[in-house]
């Protein structure tokens, strides 16, 4: 179940432990339909409204991840300036569709 995997990845990469009910499915999108058949699953967790615990991270061998709190408007502006990835663009689009 992709939602279960999203919850697990959130815990592994940020240390945040949330209930499965707090993981909202935003949809599935083609990663790059021109030459790929895989799809991206997008999820949303509002930590302001979630009952969560902070735990330890559990990175894979070659992962180097830094988490930070970002204002959504500033993050979107930085994305536009830096010409971020299509995956981040998809995430922002999903948030807009759901008014988040």
XYZ file of N, CA, C and O in Angstrom:
400
model
N 0.851 -1.176 0.000
C 0.000 0.000 0.000
C 0.898 1.240 0.000
O 1.694 1.432 0.937
N 0.799 2.088 -1.015
C 1.653 3.279 -1.086
C 1.516 4.215 0.121
O 2.489 4.841 0.535
N 0.331 4.275 0.714
C 0.144 5.163 1.873
C 0.934 4.639 3.080
O 1.527 5.414 3.833
N 0.968 3.345 3.244
C 1.762 2.731 4.313
C 3.252 3.009 4.061
O 3.997 3.344 4.985
N 3.668 2.892 2.802
C 5.067 3.165 2.455
C 5.411 4.634 2.703
O 6.502 4.946 3.196
N 4.497 5.541 2.406
C 4.736 6.970 2.640
C 4.915 7.239 4.131
O 5.811 7.991 4.534
N 4.094 6.630 4.934
C 4.204 6.791 6.390
C 5.546 6.258 6.887
O 6.226 6.884 7.703
N 5.942 5.111 6.382
C 7.220 4.508 6.767
C 8.392 5.408 6.341
O 9.315 5.650 7.104
N 8.348 5.932 5.116
C 9.417 6.797 4.625
C 9.491 8.099 5.418
O 10.579 8.609 5.675
N 8.338 8.651 5.809
C 8.332 9.855 6.634
C 9.086 9.596 7.934
O 9.919 10.404 8.363
N 8.821 8.457 8.549
C 9.502 8.103 9.798
C 10.991 7.882 9.564
O 11.838 8.383 10.300
N 11.339 7.130 8.520
C 12.738 6.815 8.257
C 13.570 8.058 7.965
O 14.716 8.164 8.382
N 13.000 9.004 7.225
C 13.787 10.131 6.733
C 13.648 11.408 7.550
O 14.470 12.314 7.415
N 12.619 11.507 8.406
C 12.465 12.708 9.232
C 12.378 12.382 10.715
O 12.554 13.266 11.543
N 12.050 11.151 11.040
C 11.858 10.764 12.425
C 10.433 10.979 12.917
O 10.098 10.602 14.032
N 9.568 11.580 12.100
C 8.189 11.833 12.519
C 7.345 10.570 12.379
O 7.313 9.945 11.317
N 6.656 10.224 13.437
C 5.766 9.066 13.463
C 4.342 9.592 13.547
O 3.987 10.277 14.508
N 3.535 9.307 12.521
C 2.147 9.780 12.470
C 1.221 8.583 12.281
O 1.649 7.511 11.876
N -0.056 8.791 12.553
C -1.024 7.724 12.306
C -1.291 7.645 10.808
O -1.121 8.629 10.079
N -1.715 6.499 10.359
C -2.030 6.320 8.949
C -3.159 7.251 8.514
O -3.177 7.715 7.373
N -4.065 7.583 9.421
C -5.160 8.509 9.098
C -4.662 9.904 8.761
O -5.344 10.659 8.071
N -3.477 10.285 9.251
C -2.920 11.611 8.977
C -2.236 11.697 7.610
O -1.872 12.784 7.174
N -2.041 10.565 6.946
C -1.380 10.536 5.642
C -2.464 10.644 4.567
O -3.219 9.702 4.328
N -2.548 11.820 3.943
C -3.580 12.082 2.935
C -3.040 11.810 1.536
O -1.993 12.324 1.149
N -3.760 11.017 0.776
C -3.387 10.675 -0.595
C -3.775 11.823 -1.512
O -4.942 12.187 -1.607
N -2.781 12.431 -2.189
C -3.044 13.537 -3.113
C -3.171 13.077 -4.555
O -3.514 13.862 -5.418
N -2.838 11.841 -4.817
C -2.988 11.345 -6.178
C -1.722 10.711 -6.726
O -0.668 10.753 -6.113
N -1.859 10.157 -7.884
C -0.772 9.479 -8.576
C -0.589 10.141 -9.933
O -1.564 10.424 -10.624
N 0.661 10.395 -10.293
C 0.963 11.110 -11.517
C 2.046 10.380 -12.299
O 2.907 9.732 -11.709
N 2.015 10.506 -13.622
C 3.067 9.944 -14.452
C 4.368 10.678 -14.160
O 4.410 11.915 -14.163
N 5.432 9.933 -13.917
C 6.730 10.549 -13.633
C 7.269 11.247 -14.880
O 7.690 12.389 -14.835
N 7.264 10.570 -15.989
C 7.686 11.152 -17.266
C 7.121 10.270 -18.367
O 7.783 9.353 -18.843
N 5.877 10.528 -18.775
C 5.197 9.631 -19.711
C 5.826 9.559 -21.100
O 5.505 8.665 -21.866
N 6.750 10.465 -21.409
C 7.391 10.416 -22.719
C 8.217 9.151 -22.901
O 8.258 8.598 -23.995
N 8.859 8.682 -21.819
C 9.687 7.487 -21.969
C 9.705 6.576 -20.746
O 10.450 5.607 -20.718
N 8.879 6.880 -19.738
C 8.849 6.043 -18.545
C 7.417 5.610 -18.247
O 6.474 6.349 -18.513
N 7.260 4.432 -17.658
C 5.917 3.960 -17.338
C 5.628 3.996 -15.838
O 4.527 3.662 -15.427
N 6.616 4.410 -15.032
C 6.378 4.447 -13.586
C 5.538 5.669 -13.204
O 5.423 6.625 -13.961
N 4.944 5.590 -12.035
C 4.088 6.676 -11.555
C 4.572 7.129 -10.192
O 5.121 6.354 -9.431
N 4.339 8.415 -9.901
C 4.694 9.005 -8.612
C 3.441 9.086 -7.754
O 2.387 9.490 -8.239
N 3.567 8.717 -6.497
C 2.467 8.830 -5.540
C 2.785 10.012 -4.629
O 3.882 10.094 -4.079
N 1.819 10.919 -4.476
C 2.013 12.089 -3.624
C 1.097 12.001 -2.407
O -0.072 11.652 -2.528
N 1.668 12.343 -1.248
C 0.929 12.310 0.007
C 1.191 13.593 0.770
O 2.200 14.270 0.552
N 0.296 13.898 1.691
C 0.395 15.120 2.482
C 0.119 14.789 3.938
O -0.832 14.076 4.245
N 0.968 15.305 4.812
C 0.760 15.190 6.255
C 0.874 16.592 6.832
O 1.907 17.242 6.679
N -0.173 17.058 7.457
C -0.160 18.367 8.107
C 0.254 18.153 9.563
O -0.560 17.756 10.387
N 1.516 18.418 9.859
C 2.010 18.180 11.209
C 1.422 19.163 12.219
O 1.460 18.906 13.418
N 0.872 20.276 11.734
C 0.199 21.206 12.652
C -1.054 20.572 13.241
O -1.452 20.899 14.352
N -1.693 19.680 12.483
C -2.942 19.058 12.924
C -2.787 17.584 13.295
O -3.732 16.977 13.769
N -1.631 17.016 13.066
C -1.429 15.586 13.320
C -0.950 15.359 14.745
O -0.259 16.193 15.332
N -1.330 14.220 15.277
C -0.792 13.776 16.560
C 0.446 12.952 16.222
O 0.342 11.820 15.768
N 1.615 13.552 16.388
C 2.830 12.849 15.964
C 3.860 12.809 17.084
O 3.781 13.552 18.048
N 4.802 11.906 16.900
C 5.929 11.775 17.807
C 7.200 12.005 17.008
O 7.257 11.667 15.826
N 8.199 12.556 17.658
C 9.496 12.706 17.010
C 10.387 11.566 17.464
O 10.530 11.318 18.652
N 10.922 10.854 16.491
C 11.815 9.744 16.784
C 13.131 9.932 16.055
O 13.448 11.022 15.595
N 13.869 8.878 15.908
C 15.144 8.959 15.207
C 14.968 8.569 13.741
O 14.040 7.862 13.376
N 15.868 9.066 12.927
C 15.856 8.742 11.504
C 16.539 7.398 11.283
O 17.227 6.873 12.170
N 16.375 6.870 10.074
C 16.988 5.595 9.716
C 17.319 5.636 8.222
O 16.636 5.047 7.404
N 18.381 6.378 7.887
C 18.749 6.563 6.488
C 19.317 5.288 5.883
O 19.971 4.499 6.568
N 19.089 5.131 4.572
C 19.764 4.069 3.831
C 21.248 4.425 3.735
O 21.653 5.563 4.000
N 22.054 3.492 3.309
C 23.507 3.648 3.326
C 24.007 4.937 2.664
O 24.881 5.609 3.193
N 23.455 5.306 1.521
C 23.985 6.453 0.779
C 23.082 7.692 0.853
O 23.318 8.665 0.148
N 22.068 7.662 1.695
C 21.182 8.822 1.828
C 21.818 9.883 2.709
O 22.384 9.577 3.764
N 21.708 11.123 2.264
C 22.147 12.275 3.047
C 21.000 13.276 2.985
O 20.837 13.983 1.996
N 20.182 13.311 4.018
C 18.958 14.097 4.003
C 18.979 15.090 5.153
O 19.331 14.747 6.282
N 18.605 16.318 4.848
C 18.432 17.345 5.866
C 16.995 17.818 5.779
O 16.526 18.201 4.709
N 16.285 17.784 6.883
C 14.898 18.253 6.924
C 14.861 19.649 7.519
O 15.656 19.984 8.405
N 13.942 20.460 7.020
C 13.768 21.798 7.576
C 12.329 22.236 7.362
O 11.638 21.733 6.483
N 11.890 23.153 8.193
C 10.559 23.730 8.046
C 10.658 24.863 7.041
O 11.551 25.696 7.122
N 9.749 24.889 6.075
C 9.754 25.922 5.045
C 8.367 26.528 4.916
O 7.366 25.813 4.975
N 8.316 27.819 4.731
C 7.077 28.479 4.378
C 6.733 28.072 2.946
O 7.596 28.128 2.057
N 5.503 27.646 2.722
C 5.134 27.124 1.398
C 5.364 28.149 0.297
O 5.906 27.824 -0.755
N 4.993 29.405 0.524
C 5.161 30.430 -0.511
C 6.643 30.643 -0.835
O 7.013 30.761 -2.007
N 7.490 30.669 0.194
C 8.925 30.836 -0.047
C 9.511 29.626 -0.754
O 10.360 29.757 -1.632
N 9.069 28.441 -0.378
C 9.564 27.229 -1.024
C 9.174 27.215 -2.503
O 9.987 26.863 -3.361
N 7.954 27.626 -2.811
C 7.522 27.661 -4.209
C 8.328 28.687 -5.003
O 8.730 28.422 -6.138
N 8.599 29.837 -4.411
C 9.380 30.864 -5.100
C 10.807 30.388 -5.351
O 11.354 30.575 -6.432
N 11.398 29.752 -4.350
C 12.750 29.222 -4.532
C 12.756 28.148 -5.610
O 13.671 28.084 -6.444
N 11.736 27.313 -5.628
C 11.639 26.277 -6.667
C 11.612 26.922 -8.057
O 12.295 26.483 -8.965
N 10.812 27.970 -8.213
C 10.720 28.638 -9.526
C 12.069 29.215 -9.941
O 12.451 29.142 -11.103
N 12.784 29.813 -9.017
C 14.083 30.423 -9.326
C 15.134 29.381 -9.648
O 15.976 29.584 -10.512
N 15.115 28.278 -8.936
C 16.148 27.259 -9.114
C 15.787 26.230 -10.177
O 16.566 25.333 -10.445
N 14.600 26.345 -10.733
C 14.146 25.398 -11.749
C 14.236 23.965 -11.221
O 14.938 23.121 -11.763
N 13.518 23.710 -10.136
C 13.540 22.406 -9.471
C 13.007 21.281 -10.335
O 12.592 21.475 -11.473
N 13.004 20.109 -9.778
C 12.651 18.906 -10.527
C 11.159 18.828 -10.843
O 10.330 19.473 -10.208
N 10.841 18.007 -11.807
C 9.447 17.779 -12.188
C 8.684 17.133 -11.023
O 7.491 17.337 -10.865
N 9.383 16.405 -10.171
C 8.734 15.751 -9.035
C 8.270 16.782 -8.001
O 7.184 16.672 -7.452
N 9.091 17.780 -7.758
C 8.709 18.841 -6.829
C 7.572 19.657 -7.436
O 6.629 20.037 -6.746
N 7.641 19.901 -8.733
C 6.564 20.630 -9.407
C 5.249 19.880 -9.248
O 4.201 20.485 -8.989
N 5.281 18.582 -9.398
C 4.079 17.770 -9.223
C 3.537 17.856 -7.817
O 2.324 17.934 -7.600
N 4.420 17.878 -6.840
C 3.985 17.983 -5.441
C 3.295 19.318 -5.206
O 2.228 19.380 -4.588
N 3.884 20.402 -5.704
C 3.253 21.715 -5.541
C 1.904 21.760 -6.250
O 0.945 22.338 -5.758
N 1.811 21.149 -7.419
C 0.541 21.136 -8.148
C -0.517 20.380 -7.362
O -1.661 20.816 -7.263
N -0.151 19.257 -6.798
C -1.101 18.482 -6.000
C -1.585 19.291 -4.807
O -2.781 19.287 -4.475
N -0.685 20.009 -4.149
C -1.079 20.849 -3.019
C -2.059 21.930 -3.460
O -3.027 22.225 -2.761
N -1.804 22.520 -4.633
C -2.710 23.562 -5.142
C -4.097 22.991 -5.439
O -5.106 23.603 -5.126
N -4.150 21.810 -6.039
C -5.435 21.198 -6.373
C -6.286 20.982 -5.144
O -7.497 21.090 -5.187
N -5.633 20.660 -4.044
C -6.365 20.372 -2.813
C -6.462 21.586 -1.885
O -6.939 21.464 -0.761
N -5.986 22.733 -2.346
C -6.064 23.952 -1.558
C -5.210 23.909 -0.296
O -5.555 24.514 0.706
N -4.084 23.219 -0.364
C -3.207 23.068 0.811
C -1.988 23.954 0.697
O -1.551 24.324 -0.312
